[in-house]
mmCIF file of C-alpha atoms in Angstrom:
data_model
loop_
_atom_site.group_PDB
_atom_site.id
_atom_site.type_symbol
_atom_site.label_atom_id
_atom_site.label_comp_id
_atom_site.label_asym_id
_atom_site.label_seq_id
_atom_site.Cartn_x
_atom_site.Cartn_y
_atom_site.Cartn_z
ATOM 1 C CA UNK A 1 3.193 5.598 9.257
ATOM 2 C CA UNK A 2 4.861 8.901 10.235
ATOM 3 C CA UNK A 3 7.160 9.053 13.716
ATOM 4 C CA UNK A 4 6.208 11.846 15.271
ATOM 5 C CA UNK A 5 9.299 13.907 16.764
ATOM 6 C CA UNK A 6 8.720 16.925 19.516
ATOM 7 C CA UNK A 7 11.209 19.459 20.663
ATOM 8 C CA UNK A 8 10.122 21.895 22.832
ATOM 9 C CA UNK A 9 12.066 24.800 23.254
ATOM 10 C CA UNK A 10 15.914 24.033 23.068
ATOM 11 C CA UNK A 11 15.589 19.838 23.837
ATOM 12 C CA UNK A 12 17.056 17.657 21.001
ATOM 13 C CA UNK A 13 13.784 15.551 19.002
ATOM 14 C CA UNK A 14 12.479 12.687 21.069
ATOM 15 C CA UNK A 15 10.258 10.270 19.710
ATOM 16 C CA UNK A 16 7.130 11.017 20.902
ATOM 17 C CA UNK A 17 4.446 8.855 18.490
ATOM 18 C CA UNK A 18 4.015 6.554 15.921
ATOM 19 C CA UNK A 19 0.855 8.169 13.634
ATOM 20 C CA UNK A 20 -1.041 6.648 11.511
ATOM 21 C CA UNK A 21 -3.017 7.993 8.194
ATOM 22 C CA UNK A 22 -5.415 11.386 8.975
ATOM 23 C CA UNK A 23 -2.874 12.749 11.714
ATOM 24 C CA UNK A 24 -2.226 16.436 11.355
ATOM 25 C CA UNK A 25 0.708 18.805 12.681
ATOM 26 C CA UNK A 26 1.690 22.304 12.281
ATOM 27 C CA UNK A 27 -1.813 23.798 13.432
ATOM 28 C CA UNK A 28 -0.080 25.158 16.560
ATOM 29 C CA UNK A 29 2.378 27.157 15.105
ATOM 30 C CA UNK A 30 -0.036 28.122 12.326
ATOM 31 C CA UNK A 31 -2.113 29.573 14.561
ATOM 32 C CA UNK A 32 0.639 31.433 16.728
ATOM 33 C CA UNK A 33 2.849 31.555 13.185
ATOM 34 C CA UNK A 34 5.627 30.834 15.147
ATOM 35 C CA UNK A 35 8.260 27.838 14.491
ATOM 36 C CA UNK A 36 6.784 24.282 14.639
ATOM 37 C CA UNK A 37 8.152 21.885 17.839
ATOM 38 C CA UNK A 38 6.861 19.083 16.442
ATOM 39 C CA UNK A 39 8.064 17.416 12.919
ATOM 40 C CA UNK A 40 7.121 13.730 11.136
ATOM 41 C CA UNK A 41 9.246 11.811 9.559
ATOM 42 C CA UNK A 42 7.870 9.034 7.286
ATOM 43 C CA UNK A 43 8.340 5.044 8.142
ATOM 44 C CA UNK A 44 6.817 4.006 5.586
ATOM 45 C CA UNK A 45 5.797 5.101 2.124
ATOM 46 C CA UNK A 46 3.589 7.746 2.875
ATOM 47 C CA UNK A 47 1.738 10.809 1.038
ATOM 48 C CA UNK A 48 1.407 14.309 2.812
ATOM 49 C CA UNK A 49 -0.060 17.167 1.916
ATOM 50 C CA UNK A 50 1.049 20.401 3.210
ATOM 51 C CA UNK A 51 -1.224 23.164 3.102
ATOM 52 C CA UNK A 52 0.830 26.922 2.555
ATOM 53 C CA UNK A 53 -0.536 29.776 5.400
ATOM 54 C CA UNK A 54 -1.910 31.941 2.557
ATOM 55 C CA UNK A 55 -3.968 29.102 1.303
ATOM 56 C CA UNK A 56 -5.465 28.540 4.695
ATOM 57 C CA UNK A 57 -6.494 32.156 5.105
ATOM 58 C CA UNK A 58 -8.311 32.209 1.740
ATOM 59 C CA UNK A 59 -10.063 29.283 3.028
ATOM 60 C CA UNK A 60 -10.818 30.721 6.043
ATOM 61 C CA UNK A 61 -12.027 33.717 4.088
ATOM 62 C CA UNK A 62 -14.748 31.576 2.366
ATOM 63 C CA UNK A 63 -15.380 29.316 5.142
ATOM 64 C CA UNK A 64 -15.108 30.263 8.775
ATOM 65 C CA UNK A 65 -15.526 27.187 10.231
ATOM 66 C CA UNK A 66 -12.115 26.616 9.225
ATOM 67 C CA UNK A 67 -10.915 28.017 12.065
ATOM 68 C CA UNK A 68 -13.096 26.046 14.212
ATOM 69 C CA UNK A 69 -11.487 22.903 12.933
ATOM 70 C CA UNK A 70 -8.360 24.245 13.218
ATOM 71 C CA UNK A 71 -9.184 23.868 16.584
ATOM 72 C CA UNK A 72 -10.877 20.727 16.706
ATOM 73 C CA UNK A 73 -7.068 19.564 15.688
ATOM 74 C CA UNK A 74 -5.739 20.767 18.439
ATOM 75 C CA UNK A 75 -7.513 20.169 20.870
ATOM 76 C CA UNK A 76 -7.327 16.346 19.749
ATOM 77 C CA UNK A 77 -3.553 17.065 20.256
ATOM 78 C CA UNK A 78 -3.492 18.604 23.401
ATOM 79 C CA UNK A 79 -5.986 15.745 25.029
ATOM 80 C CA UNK A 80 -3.086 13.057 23.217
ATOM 81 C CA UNK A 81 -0.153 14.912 24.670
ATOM 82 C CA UNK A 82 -2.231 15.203 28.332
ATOM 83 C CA UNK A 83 -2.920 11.525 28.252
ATOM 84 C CA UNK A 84 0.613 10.738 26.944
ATOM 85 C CA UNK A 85 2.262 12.796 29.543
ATOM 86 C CA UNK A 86 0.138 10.863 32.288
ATOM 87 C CA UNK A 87 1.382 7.724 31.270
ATOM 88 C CA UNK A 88 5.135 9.280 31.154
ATOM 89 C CA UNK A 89 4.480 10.455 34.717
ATOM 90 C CA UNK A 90 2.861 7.101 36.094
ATOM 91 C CA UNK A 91 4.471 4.968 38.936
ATOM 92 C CA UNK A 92 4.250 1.776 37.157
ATOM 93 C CA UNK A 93 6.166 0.884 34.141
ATOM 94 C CA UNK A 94 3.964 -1.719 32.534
ATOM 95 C CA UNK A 95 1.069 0.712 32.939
ATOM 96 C CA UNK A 96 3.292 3.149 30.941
ATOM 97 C CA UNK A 97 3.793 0.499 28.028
ATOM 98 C CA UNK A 98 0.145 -0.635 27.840
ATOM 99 C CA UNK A 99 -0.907 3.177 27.428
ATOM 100 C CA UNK A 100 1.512 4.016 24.992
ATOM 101 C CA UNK A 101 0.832 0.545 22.835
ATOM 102 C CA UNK A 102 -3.153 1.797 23.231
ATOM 103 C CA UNK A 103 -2.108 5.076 22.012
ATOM 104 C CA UNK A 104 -0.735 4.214 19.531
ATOM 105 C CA UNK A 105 -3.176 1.633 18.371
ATOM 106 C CA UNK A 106 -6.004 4.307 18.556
ATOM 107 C CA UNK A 107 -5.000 7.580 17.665
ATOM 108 C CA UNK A 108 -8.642 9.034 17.229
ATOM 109 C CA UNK A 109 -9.577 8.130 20.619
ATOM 110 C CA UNK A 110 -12.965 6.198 19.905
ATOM 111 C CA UNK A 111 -13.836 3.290 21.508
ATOM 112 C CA UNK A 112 -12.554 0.353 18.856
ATOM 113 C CA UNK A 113 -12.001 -3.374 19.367
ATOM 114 C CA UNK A 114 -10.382 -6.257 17.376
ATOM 115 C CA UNK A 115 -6.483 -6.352 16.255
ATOM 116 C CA UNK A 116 -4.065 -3.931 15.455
ATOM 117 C CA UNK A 117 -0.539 -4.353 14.069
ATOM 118 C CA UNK A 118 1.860 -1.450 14.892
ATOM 119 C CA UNK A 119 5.208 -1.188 13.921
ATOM 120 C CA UNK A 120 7.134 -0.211 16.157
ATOM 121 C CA UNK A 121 10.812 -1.318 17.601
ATOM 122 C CA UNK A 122 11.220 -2.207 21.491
ATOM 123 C CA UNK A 123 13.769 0.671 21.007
ATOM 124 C CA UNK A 124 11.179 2.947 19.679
ATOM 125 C CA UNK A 125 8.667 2.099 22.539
ATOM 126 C CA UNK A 126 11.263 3.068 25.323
ATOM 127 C CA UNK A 127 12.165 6.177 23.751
ATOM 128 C CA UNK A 128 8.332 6.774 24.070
ATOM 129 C CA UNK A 129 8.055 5.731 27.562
ATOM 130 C CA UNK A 130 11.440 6.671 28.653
ATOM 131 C CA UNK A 131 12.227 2.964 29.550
ATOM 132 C CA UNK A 132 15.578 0.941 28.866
ATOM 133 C CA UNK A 133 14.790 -1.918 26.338
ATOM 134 C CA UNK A 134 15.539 -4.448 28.569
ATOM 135 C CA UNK A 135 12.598 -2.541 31.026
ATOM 136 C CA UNK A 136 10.297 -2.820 28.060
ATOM 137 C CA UNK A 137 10.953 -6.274 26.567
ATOM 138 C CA UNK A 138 10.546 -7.262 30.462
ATOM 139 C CA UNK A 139 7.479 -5.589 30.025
ATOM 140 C CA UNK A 140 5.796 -7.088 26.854
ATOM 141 C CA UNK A 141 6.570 -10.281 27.958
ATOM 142 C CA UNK A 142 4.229 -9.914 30.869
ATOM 143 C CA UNK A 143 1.909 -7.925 28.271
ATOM 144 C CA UNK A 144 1.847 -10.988 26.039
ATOM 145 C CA UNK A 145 1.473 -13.562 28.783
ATOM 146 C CA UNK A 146 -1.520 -12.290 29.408
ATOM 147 C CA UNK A 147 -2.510 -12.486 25.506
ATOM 148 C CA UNK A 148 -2.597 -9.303 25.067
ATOM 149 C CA UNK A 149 -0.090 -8.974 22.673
ATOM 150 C CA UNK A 150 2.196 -10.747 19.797
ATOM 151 C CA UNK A 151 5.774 -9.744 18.665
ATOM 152 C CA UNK A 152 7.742 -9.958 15.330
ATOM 153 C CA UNK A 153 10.714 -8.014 14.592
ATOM 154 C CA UNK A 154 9.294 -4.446 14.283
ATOM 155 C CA UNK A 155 6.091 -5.554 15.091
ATOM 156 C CA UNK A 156 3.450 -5.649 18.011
ATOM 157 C CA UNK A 157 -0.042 -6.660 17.389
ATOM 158 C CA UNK A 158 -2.056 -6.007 19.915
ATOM 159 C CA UNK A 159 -4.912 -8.922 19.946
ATOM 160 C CA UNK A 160 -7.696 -6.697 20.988
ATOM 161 C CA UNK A 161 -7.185 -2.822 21.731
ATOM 162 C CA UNK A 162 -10.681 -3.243 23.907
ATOM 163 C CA UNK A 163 -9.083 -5.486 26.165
ATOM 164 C CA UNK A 164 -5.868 -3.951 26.195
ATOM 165 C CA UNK A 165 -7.815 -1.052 27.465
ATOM 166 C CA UNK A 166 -9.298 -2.377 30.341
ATOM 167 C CA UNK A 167 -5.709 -4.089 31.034
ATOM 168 C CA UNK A 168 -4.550 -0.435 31.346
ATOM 169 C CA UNK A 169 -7.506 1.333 33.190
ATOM 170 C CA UNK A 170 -6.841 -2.074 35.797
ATOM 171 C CA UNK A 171 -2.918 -0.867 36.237
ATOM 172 C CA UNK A 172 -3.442 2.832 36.111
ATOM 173 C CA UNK A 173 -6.409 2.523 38.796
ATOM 174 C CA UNK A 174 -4.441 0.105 41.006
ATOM 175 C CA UNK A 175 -1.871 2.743 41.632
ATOM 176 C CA UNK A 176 -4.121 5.004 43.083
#
């Protein structure tokens, strides 16, 4: 698991997700070959593999549908950081939570059901969703009444993402 810190323009990093193995980063400022505004730091052991500029070009060179997956990339991350940014901007705080914990829990977007354990602090969520802890353990509480959820130290399984999905379309479309 990587955390995946933004900071756009001058801001200080800010925990902005939790990724799991096959995310990418850098494509953006490969493409412009400008700075990044996005970095990862690792949670747990983890392998990378960073790919150098020339490298990519030679590729490229060979293969032009290099650049097409490029862009397949980012548009994944630009559709993540549109969704993300509607849950920051949503009314409701538990709808905020939920979407962040289904984020999180499905990072490709497809349609999955059955558990998933992510590790991630109450601290770590409300840096996410710009909630105070006591906000989000209020939060998961009501998440896990409605068996949704379990908690360990570190730890939130989510019992089934599929229904945690339709938990979060309910609260999202109820604020309509």
């Amino acid at each position: 698991e990587l955390s995946v810190l933004i900071a756009p323009e001058t801001a200080m990093p800010h925990l902005f997700h939790s990724a799991q193995p096959g995310w990418w980063l850098g494509e953006g400022a490969l493409i412009r070959e400008s700075p990044r505004r996005a970095s990862m730091v690792a949670r747990t052991e983890t392998w990378t593999l960073r790919v150098l500029l020339a490298r990519i070009r030679a590729m490229a060179c060979d293969d032009p549908e290099v650049w097409r997956r490029i862009a397949e990339i980012t548009a994944g991350h630009l559709d993540h950081a549109l969704s993300m940014v509607t849950g920051l901007i949503h009314r409701n705080s538990s709808a905020r939570v939920a979407l962040t914990l289904r984020h999180l829990a499905n990072l490709e977007g497809a349609p999955i059901s059955g558990p998933v354990v992510l590790h991630t602090s109450m601290e770590e969520l409300g840096e996410m969703t710009r909630l105070a802890r006591k906000a989000i353990a209020q939060i998961l509480t009501e998440i896990e009444q409605e068996g949704l959820i379990t908690r360990r130290y570190r730890e939130i399984g989510i019992v089934d993402v599929a229904r945690l999905s339709t938990y979060v379309d309910r609260l999202m479309a109820e604020d309509r």
